Short mmCIF file of C-alpha atoms in Angstrom, two decimals:
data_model
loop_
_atom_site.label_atom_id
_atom_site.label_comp_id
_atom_site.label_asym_id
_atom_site.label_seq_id
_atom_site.Cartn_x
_atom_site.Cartn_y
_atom_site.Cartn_z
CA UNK D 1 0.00 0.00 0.00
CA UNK D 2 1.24 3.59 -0.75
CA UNK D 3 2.17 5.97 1.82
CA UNK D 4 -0.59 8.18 0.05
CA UNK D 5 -3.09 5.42 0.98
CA UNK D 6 -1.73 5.04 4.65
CA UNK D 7 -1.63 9.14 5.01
CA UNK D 8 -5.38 9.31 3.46
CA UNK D 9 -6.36 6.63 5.72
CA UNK D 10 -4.95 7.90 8.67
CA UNK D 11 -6.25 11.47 8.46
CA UNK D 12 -9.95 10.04 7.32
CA UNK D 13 -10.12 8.36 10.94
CA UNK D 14 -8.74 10.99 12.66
CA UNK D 15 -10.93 13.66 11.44
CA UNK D 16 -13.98 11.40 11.72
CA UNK D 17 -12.97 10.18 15.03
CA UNK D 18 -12.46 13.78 16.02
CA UNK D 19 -15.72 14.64 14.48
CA UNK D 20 -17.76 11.86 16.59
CA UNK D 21 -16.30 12.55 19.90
CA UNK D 22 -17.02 16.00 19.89
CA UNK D 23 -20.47 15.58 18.60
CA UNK D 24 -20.73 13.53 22.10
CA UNK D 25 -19.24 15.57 24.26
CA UNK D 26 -21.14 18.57 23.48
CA UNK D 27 -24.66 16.90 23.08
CA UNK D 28 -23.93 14.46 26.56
CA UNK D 29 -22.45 17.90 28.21
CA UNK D 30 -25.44 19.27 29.33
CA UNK D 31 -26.62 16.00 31.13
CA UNK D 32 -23.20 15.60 32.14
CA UNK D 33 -23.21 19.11 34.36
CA UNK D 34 -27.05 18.35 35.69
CA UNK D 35 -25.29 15.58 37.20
CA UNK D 36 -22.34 16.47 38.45
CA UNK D 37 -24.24 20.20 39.91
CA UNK D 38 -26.85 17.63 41.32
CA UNK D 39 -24.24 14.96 42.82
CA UNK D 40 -22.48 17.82 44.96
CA UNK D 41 -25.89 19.75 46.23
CA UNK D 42 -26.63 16.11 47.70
CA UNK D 43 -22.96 15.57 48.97
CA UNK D 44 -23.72 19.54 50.78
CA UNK D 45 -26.63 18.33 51.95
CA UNK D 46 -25.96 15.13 53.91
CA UNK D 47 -22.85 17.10 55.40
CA UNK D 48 -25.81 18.13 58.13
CA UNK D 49 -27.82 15.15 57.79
CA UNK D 50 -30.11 15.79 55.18
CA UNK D 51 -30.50 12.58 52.56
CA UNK D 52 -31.09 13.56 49.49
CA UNK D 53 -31.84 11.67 45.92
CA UNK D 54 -30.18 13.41 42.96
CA UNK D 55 -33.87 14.43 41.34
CA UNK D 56 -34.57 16.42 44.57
CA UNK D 57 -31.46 18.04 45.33
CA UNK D 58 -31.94 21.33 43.89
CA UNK D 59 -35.45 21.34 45.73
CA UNK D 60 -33.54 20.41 48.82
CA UNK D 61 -31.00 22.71 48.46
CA UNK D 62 -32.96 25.88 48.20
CA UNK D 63 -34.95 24.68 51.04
CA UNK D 64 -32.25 24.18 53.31
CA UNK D 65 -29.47 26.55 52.44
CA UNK D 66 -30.02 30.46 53.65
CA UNK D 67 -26.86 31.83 52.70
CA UNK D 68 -24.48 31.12 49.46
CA UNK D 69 -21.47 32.66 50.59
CA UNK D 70 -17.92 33.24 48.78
CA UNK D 71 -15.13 34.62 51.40
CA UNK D 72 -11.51 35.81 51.26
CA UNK D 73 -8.26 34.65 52.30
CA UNK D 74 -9.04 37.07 55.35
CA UNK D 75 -12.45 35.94 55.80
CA UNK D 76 -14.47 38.08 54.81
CA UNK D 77 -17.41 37.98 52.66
CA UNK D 78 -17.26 38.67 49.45
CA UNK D 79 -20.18 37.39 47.68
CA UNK D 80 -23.34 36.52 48.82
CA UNK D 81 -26.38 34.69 47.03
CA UNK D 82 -29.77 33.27 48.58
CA UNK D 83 -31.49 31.06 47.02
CA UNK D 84 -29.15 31.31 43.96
CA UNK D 85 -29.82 34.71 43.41
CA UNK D 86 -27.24 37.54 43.75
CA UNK D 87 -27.87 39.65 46.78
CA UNK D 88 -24.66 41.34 47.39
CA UNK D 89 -20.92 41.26 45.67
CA UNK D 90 -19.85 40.25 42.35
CA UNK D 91 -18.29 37.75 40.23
CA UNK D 92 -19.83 34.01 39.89
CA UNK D 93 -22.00 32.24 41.91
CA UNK D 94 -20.28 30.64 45.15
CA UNK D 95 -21.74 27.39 44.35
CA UNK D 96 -20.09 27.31 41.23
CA UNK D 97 -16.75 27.94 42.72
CA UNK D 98 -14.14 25.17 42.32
CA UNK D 99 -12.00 24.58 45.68
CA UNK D 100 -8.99 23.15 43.26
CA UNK D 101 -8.62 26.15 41.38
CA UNK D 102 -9.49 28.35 44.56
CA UNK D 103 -6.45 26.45 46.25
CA UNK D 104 -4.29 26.96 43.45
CA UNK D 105 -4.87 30.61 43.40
CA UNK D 106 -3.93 30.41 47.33
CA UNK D 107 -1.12 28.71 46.97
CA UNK D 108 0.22 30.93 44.31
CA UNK D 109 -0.43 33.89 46.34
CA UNK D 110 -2.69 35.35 44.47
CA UNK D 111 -6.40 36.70 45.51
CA UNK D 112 -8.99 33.42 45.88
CA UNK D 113 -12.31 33.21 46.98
CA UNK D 114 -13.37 30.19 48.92
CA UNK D 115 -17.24 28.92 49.23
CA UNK D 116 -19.05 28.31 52.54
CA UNK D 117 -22.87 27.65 52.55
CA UNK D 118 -25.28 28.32 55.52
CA UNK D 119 -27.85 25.78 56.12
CA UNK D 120 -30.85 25.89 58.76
CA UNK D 121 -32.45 22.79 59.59
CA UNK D 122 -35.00 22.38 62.17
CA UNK D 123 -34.39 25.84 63.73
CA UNK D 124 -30.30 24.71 63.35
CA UNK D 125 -28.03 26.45 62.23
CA UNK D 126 -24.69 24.66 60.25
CA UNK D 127 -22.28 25.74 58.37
CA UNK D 128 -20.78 23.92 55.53
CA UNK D 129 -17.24 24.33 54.21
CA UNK D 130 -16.19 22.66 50.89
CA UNK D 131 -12.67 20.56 51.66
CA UNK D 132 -10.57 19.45 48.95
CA UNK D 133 -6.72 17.92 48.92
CA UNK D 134 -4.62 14.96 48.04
CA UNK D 135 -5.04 11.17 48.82
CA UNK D 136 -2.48 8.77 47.73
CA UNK D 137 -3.77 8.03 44.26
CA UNK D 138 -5.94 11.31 43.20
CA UNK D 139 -8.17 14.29 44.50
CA UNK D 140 -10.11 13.34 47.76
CA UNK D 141 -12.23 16.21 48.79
CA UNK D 142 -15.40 16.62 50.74
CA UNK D 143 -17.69 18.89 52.98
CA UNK D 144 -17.45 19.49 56.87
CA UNK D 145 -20.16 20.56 58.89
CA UNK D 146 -19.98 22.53 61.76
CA UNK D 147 -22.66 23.51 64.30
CA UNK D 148 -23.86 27.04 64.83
CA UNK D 149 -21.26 27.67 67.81
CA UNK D 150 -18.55 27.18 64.55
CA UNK D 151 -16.82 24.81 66.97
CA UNK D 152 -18.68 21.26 67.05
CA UNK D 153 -18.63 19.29 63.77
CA UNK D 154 -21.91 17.96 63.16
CA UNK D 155 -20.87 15.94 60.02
CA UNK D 156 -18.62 15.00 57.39
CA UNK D 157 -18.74 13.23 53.54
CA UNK D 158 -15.41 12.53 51.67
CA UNK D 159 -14.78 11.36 48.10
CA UNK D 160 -12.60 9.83 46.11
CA UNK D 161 -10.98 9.73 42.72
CA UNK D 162 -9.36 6.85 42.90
CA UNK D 163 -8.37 5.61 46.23
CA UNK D 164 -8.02 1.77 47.02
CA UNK D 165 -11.27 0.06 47.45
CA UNK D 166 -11.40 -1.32 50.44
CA UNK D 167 -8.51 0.38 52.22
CA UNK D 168 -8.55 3.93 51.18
CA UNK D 169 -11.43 4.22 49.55
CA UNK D 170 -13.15 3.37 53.30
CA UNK D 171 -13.40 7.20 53.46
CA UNK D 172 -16.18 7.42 51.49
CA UNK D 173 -18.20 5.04 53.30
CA UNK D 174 -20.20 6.11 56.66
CA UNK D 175 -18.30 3.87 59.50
CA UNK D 176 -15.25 6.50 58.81
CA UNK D 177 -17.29 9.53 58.72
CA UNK D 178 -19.15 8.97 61.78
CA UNK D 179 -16.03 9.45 63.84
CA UNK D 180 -16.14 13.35 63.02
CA UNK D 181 -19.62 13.53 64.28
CA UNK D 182 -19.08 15.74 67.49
CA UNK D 183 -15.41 16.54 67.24
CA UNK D 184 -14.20 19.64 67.53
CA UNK D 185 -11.96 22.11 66.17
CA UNK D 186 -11.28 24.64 68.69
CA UNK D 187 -9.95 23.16 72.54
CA UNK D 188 -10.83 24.45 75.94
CA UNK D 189 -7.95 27.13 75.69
CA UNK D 190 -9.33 28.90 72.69
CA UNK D 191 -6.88 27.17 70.53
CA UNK D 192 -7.38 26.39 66.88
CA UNK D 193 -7.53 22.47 66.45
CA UNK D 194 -8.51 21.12 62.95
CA UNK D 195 -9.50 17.42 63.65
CA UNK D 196 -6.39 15.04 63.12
CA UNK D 197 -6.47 11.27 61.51
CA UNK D 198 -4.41 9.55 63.77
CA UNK D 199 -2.70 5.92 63.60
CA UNK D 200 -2.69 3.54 66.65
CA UNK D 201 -6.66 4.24 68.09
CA UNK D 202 -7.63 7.62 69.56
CA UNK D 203 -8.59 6.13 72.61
CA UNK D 204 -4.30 5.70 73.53
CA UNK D 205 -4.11 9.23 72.69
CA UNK D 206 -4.05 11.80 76.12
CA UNK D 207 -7.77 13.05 76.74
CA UNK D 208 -7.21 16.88 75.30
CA UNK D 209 -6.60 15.54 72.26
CA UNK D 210 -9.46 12.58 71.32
CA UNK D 211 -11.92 16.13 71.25
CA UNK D 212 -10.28 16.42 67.98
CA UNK D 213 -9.05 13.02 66.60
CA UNK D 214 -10.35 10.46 64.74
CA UNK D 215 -9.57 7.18 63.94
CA UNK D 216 -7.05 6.55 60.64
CA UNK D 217 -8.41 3.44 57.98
CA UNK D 218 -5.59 0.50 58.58
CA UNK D 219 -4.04 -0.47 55.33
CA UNK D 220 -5.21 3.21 53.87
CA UNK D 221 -2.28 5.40 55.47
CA UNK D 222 -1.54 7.56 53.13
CA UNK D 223 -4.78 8.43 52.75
CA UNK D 224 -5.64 8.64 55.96
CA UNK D 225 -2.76 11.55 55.65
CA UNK D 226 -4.16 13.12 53.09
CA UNK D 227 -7.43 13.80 54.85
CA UNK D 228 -6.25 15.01 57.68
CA UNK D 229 -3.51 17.27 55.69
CA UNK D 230 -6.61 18.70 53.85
CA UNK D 231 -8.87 19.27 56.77
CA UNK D 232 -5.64 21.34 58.15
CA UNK D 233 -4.91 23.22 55.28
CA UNK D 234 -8.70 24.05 54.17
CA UNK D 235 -9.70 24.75 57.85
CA UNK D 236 -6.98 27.25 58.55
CA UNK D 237 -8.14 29.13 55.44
CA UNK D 238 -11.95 29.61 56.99
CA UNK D 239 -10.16 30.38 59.86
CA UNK D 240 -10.13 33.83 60.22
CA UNK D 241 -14.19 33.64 59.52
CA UNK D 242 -14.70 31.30 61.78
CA UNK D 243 -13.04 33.62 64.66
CA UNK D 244 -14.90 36.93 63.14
CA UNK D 245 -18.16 34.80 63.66
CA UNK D 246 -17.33 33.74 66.83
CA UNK D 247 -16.92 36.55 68.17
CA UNK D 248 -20.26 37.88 67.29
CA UNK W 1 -23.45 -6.38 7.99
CA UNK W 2 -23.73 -10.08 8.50
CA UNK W 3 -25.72 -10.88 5.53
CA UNK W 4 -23.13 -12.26 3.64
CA UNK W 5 -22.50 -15.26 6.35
CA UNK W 6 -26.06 -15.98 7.19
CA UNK W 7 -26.67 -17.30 3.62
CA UNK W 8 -23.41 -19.32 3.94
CA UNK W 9 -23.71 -20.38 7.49
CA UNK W 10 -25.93 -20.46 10.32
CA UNK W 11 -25.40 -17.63 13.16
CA UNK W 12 -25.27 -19.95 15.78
CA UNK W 13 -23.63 -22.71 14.08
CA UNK W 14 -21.22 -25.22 16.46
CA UNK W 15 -17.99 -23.11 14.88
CA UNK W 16 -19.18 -19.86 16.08
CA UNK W 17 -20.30 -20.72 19.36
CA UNK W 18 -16.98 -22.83 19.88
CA UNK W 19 -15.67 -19.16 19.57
CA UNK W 20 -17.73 -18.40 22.43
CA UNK W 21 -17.11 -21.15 24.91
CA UNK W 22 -13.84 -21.65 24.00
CA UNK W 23 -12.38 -18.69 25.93
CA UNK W 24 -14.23 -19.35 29.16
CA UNK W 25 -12.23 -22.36 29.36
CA UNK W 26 -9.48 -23.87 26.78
CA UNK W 27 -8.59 -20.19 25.45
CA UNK W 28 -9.43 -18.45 28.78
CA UNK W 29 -7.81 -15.04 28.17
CA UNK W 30 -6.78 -14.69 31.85
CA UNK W 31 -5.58 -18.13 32.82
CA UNK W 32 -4.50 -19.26 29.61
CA UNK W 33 -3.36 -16.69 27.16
CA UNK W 34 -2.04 -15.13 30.43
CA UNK W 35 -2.96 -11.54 29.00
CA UNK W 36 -5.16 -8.75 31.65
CA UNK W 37 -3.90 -9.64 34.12
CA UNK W 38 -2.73 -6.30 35.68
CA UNK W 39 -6.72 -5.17 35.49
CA UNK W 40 -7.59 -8.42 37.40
CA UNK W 41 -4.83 -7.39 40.31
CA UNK W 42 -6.43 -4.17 40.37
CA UNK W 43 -10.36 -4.15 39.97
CA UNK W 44 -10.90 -7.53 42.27
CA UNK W 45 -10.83 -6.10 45.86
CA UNK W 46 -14.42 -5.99 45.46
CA UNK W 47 -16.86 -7.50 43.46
CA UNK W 48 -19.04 -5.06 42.56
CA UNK W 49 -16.56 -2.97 40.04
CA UNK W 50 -15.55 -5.93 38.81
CA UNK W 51 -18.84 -7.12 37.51
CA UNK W 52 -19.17 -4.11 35.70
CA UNK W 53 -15.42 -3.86 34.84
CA UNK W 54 -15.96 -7.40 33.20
CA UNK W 55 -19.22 -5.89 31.48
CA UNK W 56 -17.77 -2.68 29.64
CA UNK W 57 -14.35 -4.85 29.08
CA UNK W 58 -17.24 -7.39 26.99
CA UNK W 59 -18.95 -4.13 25.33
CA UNK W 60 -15.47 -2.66 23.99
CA UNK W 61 -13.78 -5.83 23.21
CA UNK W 62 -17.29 -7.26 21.04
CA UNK W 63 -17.78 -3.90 19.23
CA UNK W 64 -13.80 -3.12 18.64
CA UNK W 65 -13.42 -6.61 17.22
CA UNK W 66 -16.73 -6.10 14.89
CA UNK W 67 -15.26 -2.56 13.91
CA UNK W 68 -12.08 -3.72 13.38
CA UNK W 69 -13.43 -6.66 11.47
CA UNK W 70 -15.55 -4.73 9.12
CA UNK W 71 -12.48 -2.44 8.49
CA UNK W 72 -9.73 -5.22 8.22
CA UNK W 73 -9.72 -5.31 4.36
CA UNK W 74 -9.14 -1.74 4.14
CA UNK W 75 -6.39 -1.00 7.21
CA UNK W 76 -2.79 -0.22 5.84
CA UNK W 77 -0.85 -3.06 7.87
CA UNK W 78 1.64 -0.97 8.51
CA UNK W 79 -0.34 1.69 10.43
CA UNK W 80 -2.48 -1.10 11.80
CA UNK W 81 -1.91 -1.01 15.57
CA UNK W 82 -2.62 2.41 15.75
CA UNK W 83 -6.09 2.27 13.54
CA UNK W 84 -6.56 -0.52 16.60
CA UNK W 85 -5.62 1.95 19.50
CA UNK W 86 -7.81 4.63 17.50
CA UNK W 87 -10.82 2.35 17.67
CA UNK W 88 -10.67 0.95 21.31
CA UNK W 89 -9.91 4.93 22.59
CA UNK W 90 -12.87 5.86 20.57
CA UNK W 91 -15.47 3.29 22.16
CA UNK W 92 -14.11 3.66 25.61
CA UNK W 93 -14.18 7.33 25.81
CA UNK W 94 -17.99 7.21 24.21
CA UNK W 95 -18.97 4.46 26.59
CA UNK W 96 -17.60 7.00 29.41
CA UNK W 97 -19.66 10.03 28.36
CA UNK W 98 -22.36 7.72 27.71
CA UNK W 99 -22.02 6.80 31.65
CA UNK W 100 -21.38 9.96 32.55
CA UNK W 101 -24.56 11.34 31.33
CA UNK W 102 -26.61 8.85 31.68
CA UNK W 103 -25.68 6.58 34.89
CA UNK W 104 -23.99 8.77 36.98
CA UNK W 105 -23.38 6.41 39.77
CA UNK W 106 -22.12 3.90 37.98
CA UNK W 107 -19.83 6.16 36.47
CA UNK W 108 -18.77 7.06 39.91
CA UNK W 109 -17.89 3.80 40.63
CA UNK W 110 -15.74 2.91 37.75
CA UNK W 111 -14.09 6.40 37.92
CA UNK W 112 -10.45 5.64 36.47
CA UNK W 113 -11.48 1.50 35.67
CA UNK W 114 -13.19 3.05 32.49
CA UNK W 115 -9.55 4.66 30.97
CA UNK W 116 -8.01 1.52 31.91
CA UNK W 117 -9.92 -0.74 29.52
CA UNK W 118 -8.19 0.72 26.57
CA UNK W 119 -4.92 -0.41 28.22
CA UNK W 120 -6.30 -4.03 28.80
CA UNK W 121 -3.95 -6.16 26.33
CA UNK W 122 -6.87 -8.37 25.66
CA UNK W 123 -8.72 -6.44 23.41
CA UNK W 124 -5.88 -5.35 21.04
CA UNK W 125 -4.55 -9.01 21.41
CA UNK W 126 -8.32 -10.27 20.00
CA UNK W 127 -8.21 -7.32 17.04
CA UNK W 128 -4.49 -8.89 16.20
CA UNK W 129 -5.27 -12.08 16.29
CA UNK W 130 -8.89 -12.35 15.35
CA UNK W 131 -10.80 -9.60 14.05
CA UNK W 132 -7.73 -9.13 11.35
CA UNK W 133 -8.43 -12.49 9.69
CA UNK W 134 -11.87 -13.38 10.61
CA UNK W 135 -15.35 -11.85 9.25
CA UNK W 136 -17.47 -9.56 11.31
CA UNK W 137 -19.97 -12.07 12.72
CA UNK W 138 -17.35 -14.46 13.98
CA UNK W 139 -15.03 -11.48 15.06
CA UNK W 140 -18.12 -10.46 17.21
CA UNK W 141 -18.44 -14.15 18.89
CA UNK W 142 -14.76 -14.15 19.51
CA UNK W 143 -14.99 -10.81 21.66
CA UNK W 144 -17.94 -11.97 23.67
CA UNK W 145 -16.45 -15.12 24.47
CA UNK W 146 -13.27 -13.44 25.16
CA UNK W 147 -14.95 -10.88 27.22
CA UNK W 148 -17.13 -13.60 29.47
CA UNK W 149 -13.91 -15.75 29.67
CA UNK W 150 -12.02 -12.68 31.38
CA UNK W 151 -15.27 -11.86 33.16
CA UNK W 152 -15.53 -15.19 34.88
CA UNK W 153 -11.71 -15.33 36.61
CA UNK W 154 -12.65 -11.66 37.87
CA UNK W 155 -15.85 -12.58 39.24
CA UNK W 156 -14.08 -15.77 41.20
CA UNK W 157 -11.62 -14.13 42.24
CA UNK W 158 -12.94 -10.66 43.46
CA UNK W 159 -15.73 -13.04 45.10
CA UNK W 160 -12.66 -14.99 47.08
CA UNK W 161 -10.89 -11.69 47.74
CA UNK W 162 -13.73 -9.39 48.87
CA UNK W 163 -15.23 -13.07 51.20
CA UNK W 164 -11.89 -13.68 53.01
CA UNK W 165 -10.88 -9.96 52.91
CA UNK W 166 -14.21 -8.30 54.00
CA UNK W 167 -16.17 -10.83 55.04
CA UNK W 168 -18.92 -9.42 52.04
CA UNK W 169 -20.05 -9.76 49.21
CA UNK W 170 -20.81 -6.83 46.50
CA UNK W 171 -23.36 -6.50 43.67
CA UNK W 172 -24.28 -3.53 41.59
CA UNK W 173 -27.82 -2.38 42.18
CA UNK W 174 -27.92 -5.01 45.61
CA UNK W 175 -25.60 -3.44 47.34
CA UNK W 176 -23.07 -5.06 50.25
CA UNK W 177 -24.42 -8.12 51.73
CA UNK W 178 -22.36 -9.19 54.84
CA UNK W 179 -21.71 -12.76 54.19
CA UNK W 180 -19.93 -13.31 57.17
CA UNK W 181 -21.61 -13.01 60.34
CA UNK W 182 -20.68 -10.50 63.22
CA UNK W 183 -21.21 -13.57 65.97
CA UNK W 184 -18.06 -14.95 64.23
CA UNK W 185 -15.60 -12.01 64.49
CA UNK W 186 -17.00 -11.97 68.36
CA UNK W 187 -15.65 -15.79 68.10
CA UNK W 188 -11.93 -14.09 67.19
CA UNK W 189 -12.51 -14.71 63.51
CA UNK W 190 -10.45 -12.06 61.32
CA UNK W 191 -10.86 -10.73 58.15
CA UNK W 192 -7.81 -11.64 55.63
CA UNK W 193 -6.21 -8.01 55.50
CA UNK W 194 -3.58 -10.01 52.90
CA UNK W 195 -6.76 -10.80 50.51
CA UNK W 196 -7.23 -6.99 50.14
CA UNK W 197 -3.59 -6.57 48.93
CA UNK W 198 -2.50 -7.02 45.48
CA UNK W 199 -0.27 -10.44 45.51
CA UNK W 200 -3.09 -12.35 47.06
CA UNK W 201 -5.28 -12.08 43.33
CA UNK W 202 -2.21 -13.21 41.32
CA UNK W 203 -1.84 -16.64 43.98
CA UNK W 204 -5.55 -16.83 43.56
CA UNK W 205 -4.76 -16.45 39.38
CA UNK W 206 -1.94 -19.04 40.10
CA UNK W 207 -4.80 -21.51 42.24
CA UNK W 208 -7.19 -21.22 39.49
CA UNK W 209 -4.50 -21.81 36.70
CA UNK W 210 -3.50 -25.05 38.69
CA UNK W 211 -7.08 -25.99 39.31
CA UNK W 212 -7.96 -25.42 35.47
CA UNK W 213 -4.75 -27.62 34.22
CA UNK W 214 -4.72 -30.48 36.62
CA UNK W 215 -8.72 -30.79 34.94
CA UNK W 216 -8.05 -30.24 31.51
CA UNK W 217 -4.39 -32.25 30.67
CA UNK W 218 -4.79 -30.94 27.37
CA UNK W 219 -3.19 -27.23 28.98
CA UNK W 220 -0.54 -29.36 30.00
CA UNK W 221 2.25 -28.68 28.39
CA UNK W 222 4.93 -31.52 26.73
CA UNK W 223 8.27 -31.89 28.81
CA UNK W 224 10.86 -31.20 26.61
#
């Protein structure tokens, strides 16, 4: 066969191959997003224990969550929306706000904005911050919420990219994430204490520190670290909001 | 497209469904042609994702070997394995967006698994050695087969591995079913923590492979 055959051929499947998977990817986008928008309201809202099926969540969502909010590096608020309308600030919606590019921004020194959602439920107030850091494989990242003194953590959900199943990938799955329930991140001396995952059981650690330690998944180490390096890094970020609330 | 063979020959005639149950045993991609076997190390902790790893593996390798088949006449041999890659990128990524968009969750699930079919040496081993030389119909057989023969080992041993390792048992859509029960573990019984690990599927690929031979002597092979 000639190279003018082989050439020909080659750049006939390439441009038809090219041609087909961008046909997909911009008719399946739209479903794609619905999905993926959907998939994190739900993940928000069982942070403070509200289950949620994907069809609902937007329902759900503007039901439960007062404020939209998108803060500073210094904590302060920046942008606020309520019930995904625009009622003070500028620039995108909170919601839409991506922690990994946020973080990037941070790290780079540059000016980021960070989302944090209020939620009442049952006269309860919560507030949910957006986590997001490395496991040993890919992205982990996942929400933390924390009672209305900013100081108890009423509950957690992590995910995964790609973590081992059945050793890392345990962080995804409830009998890890009840362990947070009730922690807390500040100690009796007004210290800042984002919740460590520790190795060896939390009940051989001294009693100051099980307020804000949680069990680590054996056989999932390095994750383990991961979580616990995000909760640190993302946590110290809200910090400065955190102590501006609390001191209201 | 297979209107050419059903006037010469049956669709389900004994040749083309030898193609099928051939690879589930005599050919068995895993165990015999020794090829996938870094996706059955890595997708058998559980047997959930590897039901539905052995699924979309089935899909891809069926539909690349019918594409490839259709095209074989036409592909410049010397550009052939990357027509091949071309094809099994193509499906993959579509059945991907098609998951995506359409079952979320089980998209989830698979997260990276998905990529990692286009790596699986079993499908571009089949297009080589199969859908090349065969017709479309038969090239079709051969990737089903090939597929169910490489869905079966994963299925035992992710069953073995998640039992000993976990003490349950996973289906998609069922959910975790604890096959063990809790009065045992209050007995001192222990879940395998080595089952969970890597090495412990290739042994169990090594058990089955000794199983499989010392049944069939015709594996065996001739001392030299």
């Amino acid at each position: 066969m000639s190279n003018r055959y082989i050439f020909t051929y080659a750049t006939v499947m390439i441009v038809l191959v090219a041609a087909l998977l961008s046909t997909a990817a911009t008719v399946l986008k739209p479903y794609q997003e619905a999905n993926a928008k959907a998939a994190k309201m739900v993940e928000i809202l069982k942070s403070f224990g509200v289950d949620a099926s994907r069809d609902q969540a937007n329902e759900l969502f503007n039901r439960y969550i007062v404020d939209e909010m998108a803060i500073d590096a210094q904590g302060k608020v920046v942008t606020l929306y309520q019930k995904g309308k625009k009622v003070k600030g500028e620039g995108v919606r909170p919601f839409d706000l991506e922690m990994k590019k946020e973080l990037k921004k941070y790290d780079a020194g540059q000016a980021a904005l960070f989302p944090l959602y209020k939620a009442v439920k049952d006269n309860q107030t919560f507030y949910v911050i957006p986590l997001y850091g490395k496991g040993l494989w890919g992205p982990i990242w996942g929400y933390i919420a924390l009672q209305s003194d900013l100081k108890t953590v009423s509950g957690v959900t992590f995910g995964h990219e790609g973590e081992t199943p059945g050793l890392g990938a345990e962080i995804a799955k409830p009998p890890f994430q009840v362990q947070f329930k009730n922690k807390t991140i500040w100690d009796g001396q007004g210290n800042f204490t984002p919740i460590d995952v520790v190795k060896g059981g939390v009940e051989n650690l001294p009693k100051a520190d099980q307020a804000h330690s949680v069990d680590g998944i054996s056989g999932g180490t390095l994750t383990s670290k991961g979580v616990d390096a995000m909760l640190d890094k993302v946590l110290h970020i809200y910090k400065n909001y955190i102590v501006a609330q609390r001191k209201k | 497209m297979s209107q050419e063979k059903t006037t010469r020959e049956p669709l389900f005639s004994a040749k083309n469904m030898e193609l099928l149950r051939k690879p589930l045993n005599l050919d068995n991609p895993i165990t015999v042609q020794v090829l996938g076997i870094c996706s059955a190390l890595a997708v058998t902790v559980k047997l959930e994702p590897a039901i539905v790893m052995s699924i979309s593996v089935m899909m891809v390798t069926a539909f690349s070997n019918l594409i490839i088949s259709l095209l074989r006449n036409t592909i410049p041999s010397r550009i052939r394995i990357i027509v091949q890659l071309v094809v099994i990128a193509t499906l993959v990524i579509l059945v991907d967006q098609l998951l995506k968009a359409f079952a979320y969750d089980v998209s989830k699930q698979l997260s990276v698994f998905v990529g990692l079919i286009i790596t699986n040496c079993i499908i571009m081993g089949r297009l080589e050695a199969f859908a090349m030389g065969n017709k479309p119909w038969p090239s079709f057989m051969d990737g089903i087969g090939n597929g169910l023969g490489y869905g079966i080992i994963l299925v035992i041993i992710a069953f073995l591995r998640e039992l000993f390792g976990s003490g349950t048992v996973t289906f998609p859509v069922i959910g975790e079913l604890r096959i063990i029960p809790q009065s045992f573990y209050a007995m001192g019984y222990e879940n395998n923590g080595m089952m969970i690990l890597p090495p412990m599927a290739l042994i169990t690929v090594g058990l089955i492979i000794w199983i499989q031979r010392s049944r069939n002597r015709e594996l065996i092979e001739e001392k030299k």
